[in-house]
C-alpha atoms as a printed R data frame, in Angstrom:
    type eleno elety resid chain resno       x      y       z
1   ATOM     1    CA   MET     A     1   3.076 21.675 -25.904
2   ATOM     2    CA   THR     A     2   2.141 24.478 -23.714
3   ATOM     3    CA   PHE     A     3   0.571 22.992 -20.603
4   ATOM     4    CA   ARG     A     4   2.945 21.921 -17.758
5   ATOM     5    CA   VAL     A     5   2.738 20.510 -14.258
6   ATOM     6    CA   PHE     A     6   5.399 20.881 -11.736
7   ATOM     7    CA   THR     A     7   6.033 21.648  -8.044
8   ATOM     8    CA   GLU     A     8   6.824 24.598  -5.863
9   ATOM     9    CA   GLN     A     9   7.871 24.616  -2.241
10  ATOM    10    CA   ARG     A    10   6.105 27.100   0.248
11  ATOM    11    CA   PRO     A    11   7.343 27.794   3.910
12  ATOM    12    CA   ALA     A    12   4.478 26.175   5.750
13  ATOM    13    CA   ALA     A    13   3.329 25.927   9.550
14  ATOM    14    CA   ASN     A    14   3.560 22.189  10.413
15  ATOM    15    CA   LEU     A    15   3.065 20.904   7.035
16  ATOM    16    CA   ASN     A    16   4.537 19.543   4.056
17  ATOM    17    CA   GLY     A    17   4.419 22.884   1.761
18  ATOM    18    CA   THR     A    18   4.915 21.157  -1.765
19  ATOM    19    CA   VAL     A    19   2.311 22.499  -4.017
20  ATOM    20    CA   ILE     A    20   1.305 21.123  -7.507
21  ATOM    21    CA   VAL     A    21   1.343 23.722 -10.081
22  ATOM    22    CA   LEU     A    22  -0.962 23.192 -13.360
23  ATOM    23    CA   SER     A    23  -0.027 25.739 -15.845
24  ATOM    24    CA   ASP     A    24  -0.687 27.197 -19.497
25  ATOM    25    CA   PRO     A    25   1.677 30.340 -20.144
26  ATOM    26    CA   ALA     A    26   0.127 30.695 -23.447
27  ATOM    27    CA   SER     A    27  -3.376 31.288 -22.147
28  ATOM    28    CA   GLN     A    28  -1.842 32.780 -18.883
29  ATOM    29    CA   GLN     A    29  -3.305 30.268 -16.582
30  ATOM    30    CA   ARG     A    30  -2.347 28.641 -13.561
31  ATOM    31    CA   ALA     A    31  -3.956 26.593 -10.655
32  ATOM    32    CA   GLU     A    32  -2.219 25.338  -7.583
33  ATOM    33    CA   VAL     A    33  -2.887 22.622  -5.471
34  ATOM    34    CA   TRP     A    34  -1.903 21.584  -2.061
35  ATOM    35    CA   PRO     A    35  -1.950 17.910  -1.328
36  ATOM    36    CA   ALA     A    36  -0.867 18.198   2.335
37  ATOM    37    CA   LEU     A    37  -4.094 19.993   3.187
38  ATOM    38    CA   GLY     A    38  -6.959 18.090   1.788
39  ATOM    39    CA   PHE     A    39  -5.400 18.501  -1.929
40  ATOM    40    CA   ASN     A    40  -7.392 21.912  -2.058
41  ATOM    41    CA   CYS     A    41  -7.139 23.580  -5.229
42  ATOM    42    CA   PHE     A    42  -6.286 26.856  -3.416
43  ATOM    43    CA   ARG     A    43  -5.547 29.104  -6.494
44  ATOM    44    CA   TRP     A    44  -6.691 29.545 -10.059
45  ATOM    45    CA   SER     A    45  -5.581 32.666 -11.734
46  ATOM    46    CA   VAL     A    46  -6.481 33.321 -15.662
47  ATOM    47    CA   ALA     A    47  -4.588 36.093 -17.157
48  ATOM    48    CA   GLY     A    48  -3.625 37.903 -14.175
49  ATOM    49    CA   SER     A    49  -7.124 37.601 -12.720
50  ATOM    50    CA   GLU     A    50  -7.639 35.499  -9.277
51  ATOM    51    CA   ILE     A    51 -10.787 33.488 -10.209
52  ATOM    52    CA   LEU     A    52 -10.828 31.377  -6.829
53  ATOM    53    CA   TYR     A    53  -9.971 33.403  -3.517
54  ATOM    54    CA   ALA     A    54  -6.709 32.380  -1.493
55  ATOM    55    CA   ASP     A    55  -6.505 33.490   1.905
56  ATOM    56    CA   PRO     A    56  -2.938 35.128   1.832
57  ATOM    57    CA   HIS     A    57  -2.168 33.836   5.280
58  ATOM    58    CA   LEU     A    58  -3.216 30.249   4.019
59  ATOM    59    CA   PHE     A    59   0.507 28.889   4.522
60  ATOM    60    CA   GLU     A    60   0.854 30.699   7.808
61  ATOM    61    CA   SER     A    61  -2.240 29.543   9.322
62  ATOM    62    CA   PRO     A    62  -3.563 26.695   7.396
63  ATOM    63    CA   VAL     A    63  -7.406 26.440   7.372
64  ATOM    64    CA   PRO     A    64  -8.419 24.003   4.588
65  ATOM    65    CA   THR     A    65 -12.228 25.650   4.412
66  ATOM    66    CA   ARG     A    66 -11.183 29.215   3.662
67  ATOM    67    CA   SER     A    67  -9.504 28.801   0.360
68  ATOM    68    CA   GLY     A    68 -10.237 27.406  -3.283
69  ATOM    69    CA   PHE     A    69 -12.106 23.987  -3.327
70  ATOM    70    CA   PRO     A    70 -11.920 22.474   0.036
71  ATOM    71    CA   ILE     A    71 -13.062 19.176  -0.337
72  ATOM    72    CA   LEU     A    72 -15.554 18.651   2.588
73  ATOM    73    CA   PHE     A    73 -15.911 14.628   3.316
74  ATOM    74    CA   PRO     A    74 -17.464 12.573   4.571
75  ATOM    75    CA   PHE     A    75 -19.591 15.362   5.396
76  ATOM    76    CA   PRO     A    76 -20.066 18.764   4.560
77  ATOM    77    CA   ASN     A    77 -21.352 21.791   6.951
78  ATOM    78    CA   ARG     A    78 -22.379 20.790  10.435
79  ATOM    79    CA   ILE     A    79 -23.497 17.688  12.772
80  ATOM    80    CA   ARG     A    80 -24.872 19.272  15.851
81  ATOM    81    CA   ASP     A    81 -22.995 18.763  19.083
82  ATOM    82    CA   GLY     A    82 -20.932 16.270  16.914
83  ATOM    83    CA   ARG     A    83 -23.433 13.568  17.210
84  ATOM    84    CA   PHE     A    84 -25.231 11.054  15.342
85  ATOM    85    CA   SER     A    85 -26.212  7.306  15.482
86  ATOM    86    CA   TRP     A    86 -26.076  5.110  12.424
87  ATOM    87    CA   ASP     A    87 -27.594  1.716  12.257
88  ATOM    88    CA   GLY     A    88 -28.092  1.391  16.063
89  ATOM    89    CA   ARG     A    89 -24.518  2.845  16.835
90  ATOM    90    CA   ASN     A    90 -23.723  5.960  18.340
91  ATOM    91    CA   PHE     A    91 -20.970  8.034  16.876
92  ATOM    92    CA   SER     A    92 -19.213 11.123  18.566
93  ATOM    93    CA   LEU     A    93 -16.905 13.513  16.404
94  ATOM    94    CA   PRO     A    94 -14.679 16.121  17.363
95  ATOM    95    CA   LEU     A    95 -16.049 19.557  17.835
96  ATOM    96    CA   ASN     A    96 -13.982 21.466  15.454
97  ATOM    97    CA   ASP     A    97 -15.994 24.499  13.982
98  ATOM    98    CA   PRO     A    98 -14.842 27.831  15.630
99  ATOM    99    CA   ALA     A    99 -17.357 27.730  18.565
100 ATOM   100    CA   LYS     A   100 -16.299 24.281  19.536
101 ATOM   101    CA   LYS     A   101 -20.137 23.040  19.545
102 ATOM   102    CA   ASN     A   102 -20.332 20.928  16.132
103 ATOM   103    CA   ALA     A   103 -18.475 18.861  13.975
104 ATOM   104    CA   ILE     A   104 -17.700 20.576  10.797
105 ATOM   105    CA   HIS     A   105 -16.717 19.552   7.340
106 ATOM   106    CA   GLY     A   106 -15.504 15.776   7.495
107 ATOM   107    CA   PHE     A   107 -11.819 14.665   7.728
108 ATOM   108    CA   ALA     A   108 -10.645 14.737   4.147
109 ATOM   109    CA   CYS     A   109  -9.994 18.680   3.893
110 ATOM   110    CA   ARG     A   110  -7.641 18.448   7.011
111 ATOM   111    CA   ARG     A   111  -5.160 15.549   6.172
112 ATOM   112    CA   PRO     A   112  -2.492 15.014   3.591
113 ATOM   113    CA   TRP     A   113  -3.638 13.338   0.264
114 ATOM   114    CA   ARG     A   114  -1.311 10.926  -1.753
115 ATOM   115    CA   LEU     A   115  -0.479 11.765  -5.325
116 ATOM   116    CA   ILE     A   116  -1.457  8.942  -7.757
117 ATOM   117    CA   ASP     A   117  -1.010 10.802 -11.249
118 ATOM   118    CA   ARG     A   118   0.163 13.794 -12.704
119 ATOM   119    CA   GLY     A   119   1.107 14.985 -16.521
120 ATOM   120    CA   ALA     A   120   0.420 17.529 -19.017
121 ATOM   121    CA   ASP     A   121   0.022 16.739 -22.939
122 ATOM   122    CA   GLU     A   122  -1.045 19.544 -25.883
123 ATOM   123    CA   THR     A   123  -4.424 20.463 -24.312
124 ATOM   124    CA   SER     A   124  -4.419 20.104 -20.578
125 ATOM   125    CA   ALA     A   125  -2.365 19.519 -17.437
126 ATOM   126    CA   TRP     A   126  -3.739 17.380 -14.305
127 ATOM   127    CA   VAL     A   127  -3.130 16.280 -10.914
128 ATOM   128    CA   THR     A   128  -5.043 13.380  -9.318
129 ATOM   129    CA   ALA     A   129  -4.522 12.348  -5.563
130 ATOM   130    CA   GLU     A   130  -6.456  9.736  -3.333
131 ATOM   131    CA   PHE     A   131  -7.757  9.814   0.204
132 ATOM   132    CA   ASP     A   132  -8.595  6.315   1.650
133 ATOM   133    CA   SER     A   133  -9.957  6.308   5.338
134 ATOM   134    CA   GLU     A   134  -8.694  3.149   6.266
135 ATOM   135    CA   ARG     A   135  -5.035  4.185   5.001
136 ATOM   136    CA   ASP     A   136  -5.125  8.123   5.664
137 ATOM   137    CA   ALA     A   137  -7.410  8.433   8.705
138 ATOM   138    CA   ALA     A   138  -6.994  5.397  10.311
139 ATOM   139    CA   ASP     A   139  -7.115  6.948  13.640
140 ATOM   140    CA   MET     A   140 -10.435  8.360  13.033
141 ATOM   141    CA   ARG     A   141 -11.788  4.986  12.180
142 ATOM   142    CA   ASP     A   142 -14.613  4.599  14.890
143 ATOM   143    CA   LEU     A   143 -15.725  8.435  14.041
144 ATOM   144    CA   TRP     A   144 -17.528  7.201  10.893
145 ATOM   145    CA   PRO     A   145 -19.885  4.528  10.352
146 ATOM   146    CA   GLY     A   146 -18.145  3.295   7.138
147 ATOM   147    CA   ASP     A   147 -14.749  3.291   4.989
148 ATOM   148    CA   TYR     A   148 -14.513  5.424   1.931
149 ATOM   149    CA   ARG     A   149 -12.053  6.110  -0.876
150 ATOM   150    CA   LEU     A   150 -11.922  9.414  -2.610
151 ATOM   151    CA   VAL     A   151 -10.459 10.067  -6.054
152 ATOM   152    CA   VAL     A   152 -10.440 13.724  -6.777
153 ATOM   153    CA   SER     A   153  -8.599 15.117 -10.116
154 ATOM   154    CA   TYR     A   154  -8.003 18.914 -11.180
155 ATOM   155    CA   ARG     A   155  -7.535 19.478 -15.082
156 ATOM   156    CA   LEU     A   156  -6.661 22.579 -16.468
157 ATOM   157    CA   PHE     A   157  -7.337 23.223 -20.006
158 ATOM   158    CA   VAL     A   158  -7.619 26.793 -22.033
159 ATOM   159    CA   GLY     A   159 -10.603 28.847 -20.333
160 ATOM   160    CA   ARG     A   160 -11.337 26.096 -17.692
161 ATOM   161    CA   LEU     A   161 -10.663 24.143 -14.621
162 ATOM   162    CA   ARG     A   162 -12.451 20.964 -14.169
163 ATOM   163    CA   VAL     A   163 -12.472 18.912 -11.370
164 ATOM   164    CA   THR     A   164 -13.427 15.491 -11.144
165 ATOM   165    CA   ALA     A   165 -14.222 13.005  -7.924
166 ATOM   166    CA   GLU     A   166 -15.221  9.670  -7.350
167 ATOM   167    CA   VAL     A   167 -16.226  8.125  -4.057
168 ATOM   168    CA   ARG     A   168 -16.009  4.429  -3.388
169 ATOM   169    CA   ASN     A   169 -17.455  2.243  -0.298
170 ATOM   170    CA   PRO     A   170 -14.938 -0.439   0.171
171 ATOM   171    CA   GLY     A   171 -16.835 -1.925   2.868
């Protein structure tokens, strides 16, 4: 078995610096996932070539949307003025774009995720985590009209990295 999954510690500003590493030394591949910053797969390299962009200052100044695969949920892009209505109810979101004029990219990319599975076998290495709005972002409950649960997996094979996501609406 050449595939492996293990953890590495990184010095990180105000966040847990544990990184999950998926690797295959035989094919010279490595994928790195940071659960504390939105379960972002921020690095993938193959034979010494970087496939994903990783901000060189990511751990010093963690901005989840500037590296790798940020998970933009429950909304990607921007919500103008951070305000919207749903089913007769008005919502007001934090203005967190660079200009502080709009809400941007949801909540899941900025929060820690809980690991629920990881492993390796002869053909792959994987890690799976979960983000539940009730459990992991209860302080934002009044900012979004519904509950959600995300389960995301990264699986490294020879020559490829597969990302799968499942979204549930428990309400």
